[in-house]
Short mmCIF file of C-alpha atoms in Angstrom, two decimals:
data_model
loop_
_atom_site.label_atom_id
_atom_site.label_comp_id
_atom_site.label_asym_id
_atom_site.label_seq_id
_atom_site.Cartn_x
_atom_site.Cartn_y
_atom_site.Cartn_z
CA UNK T 1 69.71 -45.37 49.47
CA UNK T 2 72.58 -44.86 46.99
CA UNK T 3 74.28 -41.46 46.44
CA UNK T 4 73.47 -40.02 42.98
CA UNK T 5 76.19 -40.35 40.37
CA UNK T 6 77.83 -36.93 39.82
CA UNK T 7 77.87 -35.78 36.52
CA UNK T 8 81.01 -35.42 34.21
CA UNK T 9 80.97 -31.72 34.47
CA UNK T 10 80.99 -31.78 38.35
CA UNK T 11 83.91 -33.96 38.44
CA UNK T 12 85.69 -31.80 35.93
CA UNK T 13 85.07 -28.75 38.07
CA UNK T 14 86.38 -30.44 41.21
CA UNK T 15 89.64 -31.30 39.11
CA UNK T 16 90.16 -27.97 37.66
CA UNK T 17 89.84 -26.56 41.49
CA UNK T 18 92.17 -29.14 42.39
CA UNK T 19 95.07 -28.13 39.73
CA UNK T 20 94.37 -24.47 40.27
CA UNK T 21 95.28 -24.66 43.96
CA UNK T 22 97.69 -27.54 43.88
CA UNK T 23 100.05 -26.53 40.99
CA UNK T 24 100.08 -23.24 39.38
CA UNK T 25 102.81 -24.58 36.82
CA UNK T 26 100.81 -27.33 35.54
CA UNK T 27 97.44 -25.21 35.61
CA UNK T 28 99.22 -22.74 33.53
CA UNK T 29 100.53 -25.16 31.03
CA UNK T 30 97.18 -26.81 30.75
CA UNK T 31 95.43 -23.75 29.53
CA UNK T 32 97.44 -24.34 26.14
CA UNK T 33 95.52 -27.57 25.41
CA UNK T 34 92.23 -27.87 23.55
CA UNK T 35 89.45 -27.98 25.71
CA UNK T 36 89.01 -31.84 25.53
CA UNK T 37 92.55 -32.35 26.22
CA UNK T 38 92.76 -29.75 28.82
CA UNK T 39 89.72 -31.27 30.85
CA UNK T 40 91.40 -34.77 30.82
CA UNK T 41 94.64 -33.52 32.05
CA UNK T 42 92.82 -31.90 34.87
CA UNK T 43 91.02 -35.26 35.63
CA UNK T 44 94.24 -36.93 35.71
CA UNK T 45 95.92 -34.45 37.71
CA UNK T 46 93.38 -34.60 40.42
CA UNK T 47 93.84 -38.46 40.74
CA UNK T 48 97.68 -37.73 40.97
CA UNK T 49 97.12 -35.24 43.56
CA UNK T 50 94.64 -37.10 45.79
CA UNK T 51 96.94 -40.22 45.84
CA UNK T 52 99.91 -38.18 46.85
CA UNK T 53 98.02 -36.27 49.44
CA UNK T 54 96.64 -39.37 50.87
CA UNK T 55 99.73 -41.06 51.24
CA UNK T 56 101.72 -38.15 52.61
CA UNK T 57 99.13 -36.96 54.83
CA UNK T 58 98.94 -33.57 53.14
CA UNK T 59 96.61 -31.26 51.42
CA UNK T 60 97.15 -30.07 47.95
CA UNK T 61 100.85 -30.93 48.29
CA UNK T 62 101.20 -28.88 51.48
CA UNK T 63 101.94 -29.69 55.07
CA UNK T 64 103.28 -33.46 54.56
CA UNK T 65 103.98 -35.29 57.55
CA UNK T 66 105.00 -38.84 58.60
CA UNK T 67 101.66 -40.79 58.66
CA UNK T 68 100.96 -43.73 61.30
CA UNK T 69 99.05 -45.84 58.76
CA UNK T 70 100.94 -45.99 55.62
CA UNK T 71 99.84 -49.48 54.70
CA UNK T 72 96.04 -48.67 55.23
CA UNK T 73 96.56 -45.54 52.99
CA UNK T 74 98.04 -47.38 50.24
CA UNK T 75 95.44 -50.07 50.62
CA UNK T 76 92.68 -47.23 49.91
CA UNK T 77 94.59 -45.96 47.01
CA UNK T 78 94.56 -49.33 45.57
CA UNK T 79 91.12 -50.06 46.21
CA UNK T 80 89.57 -46.76 44.83
CA UNK T 81 91.95 -46.80 41.79
CA UNK T 82 90.92 -50.47 41.02
CA UNK T 83 87.40 -49.75 41.29
CA UNK T 84 87.72 -46.46 39.14
CA UNK T 85 89.50 -48.45 36.43
CA UNK T 86 86.71 -51.01 36.46
CA UNK T 87 84.42 -48.27 35.54
CA UNK T 88 82.60 -48.28 38.77
CA UNK T 89 81.79 -45.02 40.72
CA UNK T 90 83.75 -44.66 43.90
CA UNK T 91 82.05 -41.68 45.53
CA UNK T 92 85.43 -39.84 45.52
CA UNK T 93 85.54 -37.25 42.85
CA UNK T 94 89.39 -37.71 42.38
CA UNK T 95 89.14 -41.25 41.64
CA UNK T 96 86.32 -40.99 39.66
CA UNK T 97 88.22 -38.53 37.51
CA UNK T 98 90.72 -41.32 36.90
CA UNK T 99 87.77 -43.56 35.78
CA UNK T 100 86.52 -41.04 33.41
CA UNK T 101 89.83 -40.12 31.77
CA UNK T 102 90.74 -43.82 31.47
CA UNK T 103 87.51 -44.75 29.92
CA UNK T 104 87.57 -41.88 27.39
CA UNK T 105 91.18 -42.43 26.21
CA UNK T 106 91.93 -46.13 26.22
CA UNK T 107 94.77 -45.60 28.72
CA UNK T 108 96.46 -48.81 29.70
CA UNK T 109 95.89 -49.60 33.36
CA UNK T 110 99.32 -50.76 34.03
CA UNK T 111 100.48 -47.09 34.25
CA UNK T 112 98.13 -46.32 37.02
CA UNK T 113 99.44 -49.42 38.66
CA UNK T 114 103.02 -48.37 38.14
CA UNK T 115 102.36 -44.85 39.66
CA UNK T 116 100.95 -46.70 42.99
CA UNK T 117 103.94 -48.74 43.21
CA UNK T 118 105.98 -45.47 43.76
CA UNK T 119 103.76 -44.81 46.79
CA UNK T 120 104.36 -48.32 47.90
CA UNK T 121 108.08 -47.77 47.99
CA UNK T 122 107.65 -44.77 50.09
CA UNK T 123 105.36 -46.68 52.36
CA UNK T 124 107.94 -49.01 53.39
CA UNK T 125 110.53 -46.51 53.75
CA UNK T 126 112.53 -47.32 50.53
CA UNK T 127 115.51 -45.31 49.84
CA UNK T 128 117.75 -45.58 46.65
CA UNK T 129 121.18 -47.11 46.91
CA UNK T 130 122.03 -46.31 43.47
CA UNK T 131 121.31 -43.92 40.49
CA UNK T 132 119.41 -46.62 38.74
CA UNK T 133 117.14 -47.14 42.00
CA UNK T 134 116.71 -43.11 41.98
CA UNK T 135 115.49 -43.19 38.08
CA UNK T 136 113.27 -46.30 38.79
CA UNK T 137 111.54 -44.30 41.67
CA UNK T 138 111.18 -41.41 39.15
CA UNK T 139 109.62 -43.60 36.65
CA UNK T 140 106.84 -44.79 39.35
CA UNK T 141 106.03 -41.57 40.70
CA UNK T 142 106.32 -39.25 37.53
CA UNK T 143 107.36 -40.99 34.46
CA UNK T 144 104.36 -43.33 34.43
CA UNK T 145 102.39 -40.21 34.79
CA UNK T 146 104.22 -38.76 31.69
CA UNK T 147 103.22 -41.97 29.66
CA UNK T 148 99.44 -41.29 30.94
CA UNK T 149 99.62 -37.60 29.88
CA UNK T 150 100.81 -38.73 26.41
CA UNK T 151 97.85 -40.85 25.82
CA UNK T 152 95.60 -38.07 27.13
CA UNK T 153 97.21 -36.05 24.44
CA UNK T 154 96.36 -38.49 21.83
CA UNK T 155 99.44 -40.63 21.73
CA UNK T 156 98.50 -44.26 20.76
CA UNK T 157 99.02 -46.69 23.85
CA UNK T 158 101.14 -48.94 21.54
CA UNK T 159 103.35 -46.00 20.46
CA UNK T 160 106.31 -47.03 22.82
CA UNK T 161 108.79 -44.67 21.26
CA UNK T 162 106.88 -41.55 22.07
CA UNK T 163 105.84 -42.79 25.47
CA UNK T 164 109.53 -43.10 26.09
CA UNK T 165 110.01 -39.52 25.51
CA UNK T 166 106.85 -38.68 27.63
CA UNK T 167 108.45 -40.87 30.23
CA UNK T 168 111.55 -38.79 30.22
CA UNK T 169 109.56 -35.65 30.66
CA UNK T 170 108.12 -37.13 33.93
CA UNK T 171 111.51 -38.24 35.04
CA UNK T 172 113.00 -34.63 34.40
CA UNK T 173 110.10 -33.02 36.39
CA UNK T 174 110.60 -35.35 39.36
CA UNK T 175 114.49 -34.97 39.34
CA UNK T 176 113.64 -31.23 39.62
CA UNK T 177 111.26 -31.76 42.43
CA UNK T 178 113.87 -33.97 44.31
CA UNK T 179 116.51 -31.35 44.03
CA UNK T 180 113.98 -28.54 45.30
CA UNK T 181 112.61 -30.57 48.16
CA UNK T 182 115.63 -32.12 49.70
CA UNK T 183 114.98 -30.08 52.91
CA UNK T 184 111.37 -30.78 52.97
CA UNK T 185 111.95 -34.71 52.33
CA UNK T 186 114.40 -34.70 55.09
CA UNK T 187 111.81 -33.31 57.64
CA UNK T 188 109.37 -36.26 56.40
CA UNK T 189 112.11 -38.62 57.19
CA UNK T 190 112.89 -39.27 53.51
CA UNK T 191 115.81 -39.10 51.41
CA UNK T 192 115.84 -39.58 47.59
CA UNK T 193 119.63 -39.15 47.10
CA UNK T 194 121.31 -42.46 46.30
CA UNK T 195 123.53 -43.67 48.93
CA UNK T 196 126.26 -44.10 46.29
CA UNK T 197 126.24 -40.32 45.63
CA UNK T 198 126.53 -39.57 49.26
CA UNK T 199 129.36 -41.89 49.75
CA UNK T 200 131.00 -40.20 46.95
CA UNK T 201 130.71 -36.91 48.38
CA UNK T 202 131.68 -38.34 51.87
CA UNK T 203 128.26 -37.38 53.48
CA UNK T 204 127.29 -39.68 56.27
CA UNK T 205 123.77 -41.04 56.27
CA UNK T 206 121.05 -38.76 57.42
CA UNK T 207 123.54 -35.91 57.82
CA UNK T 208 123.14 -34.51 54.18
CA UNK T 209 121.16 -31.08 55.60
CA UNK T 210 123.73 -30.64 58.29
CA UNK T 211 125.57 -27.06 57.76
CA UNK T 212 128.99 -28.88 57.46
CA UNK T 213 127.88 -30.88 54.32
CA UNK T 214 126.01 -28.01 52.59
CA UNK T 215 128.61 -27.28 49.86
CA UNK T 216 128.69 -30.97 49.02
CA UNK T 217 124.87 -31.14 48.84
CA UNK T 218 125.14 -28.32 46.34
CA UNK T 219 127.16 -30.54 44.10
CA UNK T 220 124.38 -33.23 44.30
CA UNK T 221 121.69 -30.99 43.49
CA UNK T 222 123.85 -29.79 40.41
CA UNK T 223 123.71 -33.59 39.42
CA UNK T 224 120.09 -33.93 39.55
CA UNK T 225 119.50 -30.54 37.84
CA UNK T 226 121.79 -31.72 34.84
CA UNK T 227 120.07 -35.21 34.93
CA UNK T 228 116.93 -33.43 34.58
CA UNK T 229 117.73 -31.34 31.64
CA UNK T 230 119.15 -34.26 29.85
CA UNK T 231 115.79 -36.22 30.20
CA UNK T 232 114.01 -33.09 29.40
CA UNK T 233 116.12 -32.56 26.05
CA UNK T 234 115.16 -36.00 25.32
CA UNK T 235 111.49 -35.39 25.93
CA UNK T 236 111.58 -32.46 23.44
CA UNK T 237 112.35 -34.73 20.64
CA UNK T 238 108.92 -36.45 21.13
CA UNK T 239 106.92 -33.33 20.39
CA UNK T 240 106.76 -33.77 16.70
CA UNK T 241 104.51 -36.85 17.48
CA UNK T 242 101.86 -34.43 19.20
CA UNK T 243 99.47 -32.03 18.13
CA UNK T 244 100.43 -28.55 17.85
CA UNK T 245 98.72 -27.44 21.03
CA UNK T 246 99.77 -30.28 22.97
CA UNK T 247 103.29 -29.93 21.87
CA UNK T 248 102.92 -26.07 22.89
CA UNK T 249 102.00 -27.06 26.49
CA UNK T 250 104.65 -29.84 26.88
CA UNK T 251 107.46 -27.39 25.68
CA UNK T 252 106.09 -24.96 27.97
CA UNK T 253 106.02 -27.09 30.84
CA UNK T 254 109.50 -28.38 30.42
CA UNK T 255 110.73 -24.64 30.30
CA UNK T 256 108.76 -23.82 33.49
CA UNK T 257 109.55 -26.78 35.36
CA UNK T 258 113.43 -26.70 33.98
CA UNK T 259 113.51 -23.10 35.75
CA UNK T 260 112.81 -24.82 39.26
CA UNK T 261 116.08 -26.91 38.82
CA UNK T 262 117.87 -23.98 37.65
CA UNK T 263 116.77 -21.80 40.49
CA UNK T 264 118.11 -24.57 42.79
CA UNK T 265 121.27 -24.57 41.50
CA UNK T 266 121.64 -20.72 41.05
CA UNK T 267 121.01 -20.41 44.78
CA UNK T 268 124.02 -22.62 45.62
CA UNK T 269 123.97 -23.22 49.60
CA UNK T 270 121.00 -21.27 49.79
CA UNK T 271 118.66 -23.30 47.71
CA UNK T 272 116.69 -24.75 50.63
CA UNK T 273 116.14 -21.54 52.66
CA UNK T 274 112.72 -21.30 51.07
CA UNK T 275 111.08 -23.48 48.33
CA UNK T 276 112.23 -22.64 44.87
CA UNK T 277 109.36 -21.76 42.40
CA UNK T 278 108.51 -19.97 39.10
CA UNK T 279 106.98 -16.68 39.27
CA UNK T 280 104.03 -15.82 37.01
CA UNK T 281 106.36 -13.42 34.76
CA UNK T 282 108.56 -16.73 34.25
CA UNK T 283 105.55 -18.90 33.42
CA UNK T 284 104.39 -16.50 30.85
CA UNK T 285 107.67 -16.12 29.16
CA UNK T 286 107.90 -19.73 28.76
CA UNK T 287 104.57 -19.78 27.32
CA UNK T 288 105.51 -17.19 24.85
CA UNK T 289 108.79 -18.78 24.01
CA UNK T 290 107.31 -22.19 23.57
CA UNK T 291 104.96 -21.06 20.85
CA UNK T 292 107.47 -20.88 18.11
CA UNK T 293 109.26 -23.75 19.27
CA UNK T 294 106.02 -25.79 18.90
CA UNK T 295 105.24 -24.31 15.58
CA UNK T 296 108.79 -25.49 14.36
CA UNK T 297 109.04 -28.68 16.19
CA UNK T 298 109.36 -30.77 13.33
CA UNK T 299 112.38 -28.82 12.28
CA UNK T 300 113.88 -28.27 15.75
CA UNK T 301 113.45 -31.88 16.81
CA UNK T 302 114.18 -33.94 14.13
CA UNK T 303 114.14 -37.76 14.67
CA UNK T 304 117.04 -39.06 16.43
CA UNK T 305 117.71 -42.18 18.64
CA UNK T 306 117.14 -41.75 22.27
CA UNK T 307 120.40 -41.13 24.16
CA UNK T 308 121.87 -44.47 25.13
CA UNK T 309 122.89 -43.36 28.62
CA UNK T 310 119.26 -42.65 29.60
CA UNK T 311 117.36 -44.89 31.82
CA UNK T 312 114.51 -47.00 30.14
CA UNK T 313 111.37 -47.56 31.43
CA UNK T 314 110.08 -51.14 31.85
CA UNK T 315 107.71 -52.62 29.01
#
């Protein structure tokens, strides 16, 4: 006998619980959306969180460890995602969440498949050799999610210019994550620092977390933070295309996540003694600061060409 199909409300409730426990930063920013957009943001987050947890053998982003069956986990992610995008119930609330939000927003399926390609890179032990490789990875695991979020916020799937700005914000978030998680990634046997950077700083492969190289690692973390800020600045230029409340949420999130990268650089050699994060007071401060920015976004962020030096997502 088939299990009953869950109601949308049940799937939304599960998604809300996922974001509340998995990311206080995104949960705080999501409260600024109107109800329909907020629920769809939760639904999308639930899918992203479930894929990440499944790929990394963790729960709500915590306790990650090398997994013995990465290919099988990737196959499960692909299978459930394909089923959800085809409009079928999967029996997994997080994947059903993707099916709901994709159906309600006309979200291009290619973005979800692009995200999964990021998990595929990790599954085969990939690492970046160049800055281009790093940014390509950031697109797959976060920039494509930025494009999906833009569609959730009402951006037309064919509005490539605004999607580019949304992609920039996702990449900014991921660069901050990489700077924050260098030590945690090392424990997982992963390194997202380009080989070319390590060579430039004369850090032997696999040795970047060793004490003799800590001062050089601080320089690399600063490079990541600067790249994150450049991408976030580009992303802000896209906010005039958004409705007010969505622009408010985006600008608040950009500030909140930017503080993570700034905290990493401010700590210097102690950046990885414990995980950098933003306090509740910092989140509230950015929510307040982003309000007038959103109201004045058409004057603050006038149309301008996207900086030529920024990496551009594949079409």
